[in-house]
Amino acid sequence: MPRRTELLGIAAELFAEKGFTNTTVRDIADAAGILSGSLYHHFDSKESMVEEILTSFQARLFEAYDEVLASDDDPRTKLERVVRLSFEAIDQHRAEVAIYQNDSSYLGGFERFGFLAERNAQMRTMWTDLVREGVAAGVLRQDLDVELVYRFIRDTVWVAVRWYRPGGDLTHTDVADQYLSILLEGISRA
Amino acid sequence: MPRRTELLGIAAELFAEKGFTNTTVRDIADAAGILSGSLYHHFDSKESMVEEILTSFQARLFEAYDEVLASDDDPRTKLERVVRLSFEAIDQHRAEVAIYQNDSSYLGGFERFGFLAERNAQMRTMWTDLVREGVAAGVLRQDLDVELVYRFIRDTVWVAVRWYRPGGDLTHTDVADQYLSILLEGISRA
DNA sequence: GTCTATAGACCGATAGAC
DNA sequence: GTCTATCGGTCTATAGAC
């Protein structure tokens, strides 16, 4: 693995654990076993590190989403697959998802992180389209506010990064199964 | 309103908007129209400000919860009332909920904020008891993991503080209605 | 209760040797 | 690619005048 990639992985873990602003370049350098000044041989700034972490993660995530959206699956299957992909991302890219969840509000205030707002808009379009297609196909309830359902699904899926631990009792597939069951059928006894 | 209370309100808004560590004592003083040094006539430190904000909010919140739990309502009604109380808290104490959501992970690392973990444990007991009572009473599904249902409800309710805006199209009652409908019945067409 | 003034620590980032 | 050394800026907090 290239040194650059290795350093980004170390930084991502620290950003995820302590938050972007609470992580100093000295923290990152310490964890990497070098001095803080040496980091600047690899990266322009602390901000450019987190930018690279987020853009490369989001690029891969949306590539996976696009594959599902371009398929000829029915609306409900697409929605399920996109939910499962998201829990898989939490499992395999926990740090990146945590940074996205915890720090994108702060980072979004800087011009260079404008891509975060663009990706958010893309995400919103994806989910609301899926919900509307599901309603049109007659598989989802018609009496619910689509915007609210979108926020409900989005938040429910991503916020799991706060407590999900890879290698724990529940696999990401277990979590996705139960979340989809609650989302689709509710918790009331039929 | 006492000056102290006024200053805490100003600080809470800034902490909620920018995060605890991204808010400087100068930010708070500027917003209050005084100089940063003058804040220390009222408070020991920035940490003691956020501590007072969180403890007084949580004390009021759990007082309201306890009233519901001590009532003789049936399990499903209790669960609904607790959910509604939470959305009401998001409406009426938006800043405090936002700070609790965004910064308690960081703050929880300091001894003086140990009360956050205690309140989390209390919250967990409350929700899991309510879910188990609902299952025992035959009104909730028995095939779901109680811990996971608890996290699902907790996260879904509180994370709404990220997008809910008092005075917007949806009142907190509207949001609670639809959230309860999704949680209890799911989004699938019956 | 607020101001002036500043201490003392820590931060991100840079220049140049090796 | 890492180290030595350090600059300039910002932060929380303090001391004492008004």
Short mmCIF file of C-alpha atoms in Angstrom, two decimals, chain A residues 17-18 21-22 76 79 101-102 105-106 138-145 148-149 151-156 159-160 162-163 170 174-175 178-179 181-190, chain B residues 17-18 21-22 76 79 101-102 105-106 138-145 148-149 151-156 159-160 162-163 170 174-175 178-179 181-190:
data_model
loop_
_atom_site.label_atom_id
_atom_site.label_comp_id
_atom_site.label_asym_id
_atom_site.label_seq_id
_atom_site.Cartn_x
_atom_site.Cartn_y
_atom_site.Cartn_z
CA GLU A 17 -13.18 8.87 16.40
CA LYS A 18 -12.52 12.41 17.62
CA THR A 21 -11.41 19.80 14.36
CA ASN A 22 -10.56 17.84 17.50
CA ARG A 76 -39.20 -2.25 -4.10
CA LEU A 79 -35.04 0.35 -2.59
CA GLN A 101 -22.13 12.11 9.29
CA ASN A 102 -20.33 14.11 11.97
CA SER A 105 -22.11 20.18 8.38
CA TYR A 106 -18.98 22.02 9.53
CA GLY A 138 -48.58 0.48 -5.80
CA VAL A 139 -46.16 -1.17 -3.39
CA LEU A 140 -45.74 1.78 -1.00
CA ARG A 141 -48.32 3.78 0.98
CA GLN A 142 -49.68 6.86 -0.75
CA ASP A 143 -50.64 8.80 2.38
CA LEU A 144 -47.13 9.66 3.54
CA ASP A 145 -45.11 12.82 2.86
CA LEU A 148 -40.40 13.02 5.28
CA VAL A 149 -40.10 9.38 4.26
CA ARG A 151 -35.40 11.87 5.55
CA PHE A 152 -36.61 9.00 7.70
CA ILE A 153 -34.86 6.40 5.54
CA ARG A 154 -31.69 8.45 5.07
CA ASP A 155 -31.28 9.20 8.76
CA THR A 156 -32.21 5.74 9.92
CA VAL A 159 -27.05 7.05 11.91
CA ALA A 160 -26.38 3.36 12.56
CA ARG A 162 -22.80 5.53 15.65
CA TRP A 163 -23.33 2.13 17.24
CA LEU A 170 -25.00 -8.48 14.38
CA ASP A 174 -28.62 -8.82 10.02
CA VAL A 175 -29.02 -5.12 10.67
CA GLN A 178 -34.33 -5.94 10.58
CA TYR A 179 -34.20 -2.31 9.47
CA SER A 181 -38.50 -5.20 8.08
CA ILE A 182 -39.28 -2.31 10.44
CA LEU A 183 -39.26 0.27 7.66
CA LEU A 184 -41.55 -1.75 5.39
CA GLU A 185 -43.85 -3.48 7.86
CA GLY A 186 -43.62 -1.43 11.08
CA ILE A 187 -43.26 -2.73 14.60
CA SER A 188 -46.96 -3.27 15.33
CA ARG A 189 -48.22 -6.81 15.57
CA ALA A 190 -50.25 -7.49 12.43
CA GLU B 17 -24.92 25.77 15.02
CA LYS B 18 -21.15 25.40 14.87
CA THR B 21 -15.12 23.05 19.85
CA ASN B 22 -15.70 25.23 16.78
CA ARG B 76 -48.63 1.45 23.27
CA LEU B 79 -44.65 4.64 23.76
CA GLN B 101 -26.64 14.88 19.47
CA ASN B 102 -23.49 16.42 18.01
CA SER B 105 -19.59 11.84 22.08
CA TYR B 106 -16.70 14.29 22.42
CA GLY B 138 -49.29 -8.39 22.46
CA VAL B 139 -49.35 -5.07 20.62
CA LEU B 140 -45.80 -5.19 19.21
CA ARG B 141 -44.08 -7.79 17.02
CA GLN B 142 -42.20 -10.50 18.89
CA ASP B 143 -39.73 -11.38 16.13
CA LEU B 144 -37.60 -8.23 16.37
CA ASP B 145 -34.38 -7.68 18.34
CA LEU B 148 -32.12 -2.93 17.65
CA VAL B 149 -35.68 -1.60 17.85
CA ARG B 151 -31.68 2.08 18.73
CA PHE B 152 -33.92 2.49 15.72
CA ILE B 153 -36.48 4.52 17.66
CA ARG B 154 -33.90 6.55 19.58
CA ASP B 155 -31.89 7.47 16.51
CA THR B 156 -34.87 8.14 14.30
CA VAL B 159 -31.73 12.81 14.42
CA ALA B 160 -34.72 14.84 13.19
CA ARG B 162 -30.80 18.03 11.96
CA TRP B 163 -33.52 19.10 9.57
CA LEU B 170 -44.51 20.73 9.31
CA ASP B 174 -47.21 16.58 12.11
CA VAL B 175 -43.76 15.06 12.21
CA GLN B 178 -46.02 10.52 10.43
CA TYR B 179 -43.03 9.09 12.31
CA SER B 181 -47.28 5.90 11.56
CA ILE B 182 -44.13 4.70 9.80
CA LEU B 183 -42.67 3.16 12.95
CA LEU B 184 -45.83 1.29 13.86
CA GLU B 185 -47.25 0.38 10.46
CA GLY B 186 -44.30 0.60 8.05
CA ILE B 187 -44.25 2.19 4.61
CA SER B 188 -45.56 -0.82 2.67
CA ARG B 189 -49.03 -0.67 1.24
CA ALA B 190 -51.18 -2.98 3.34
#
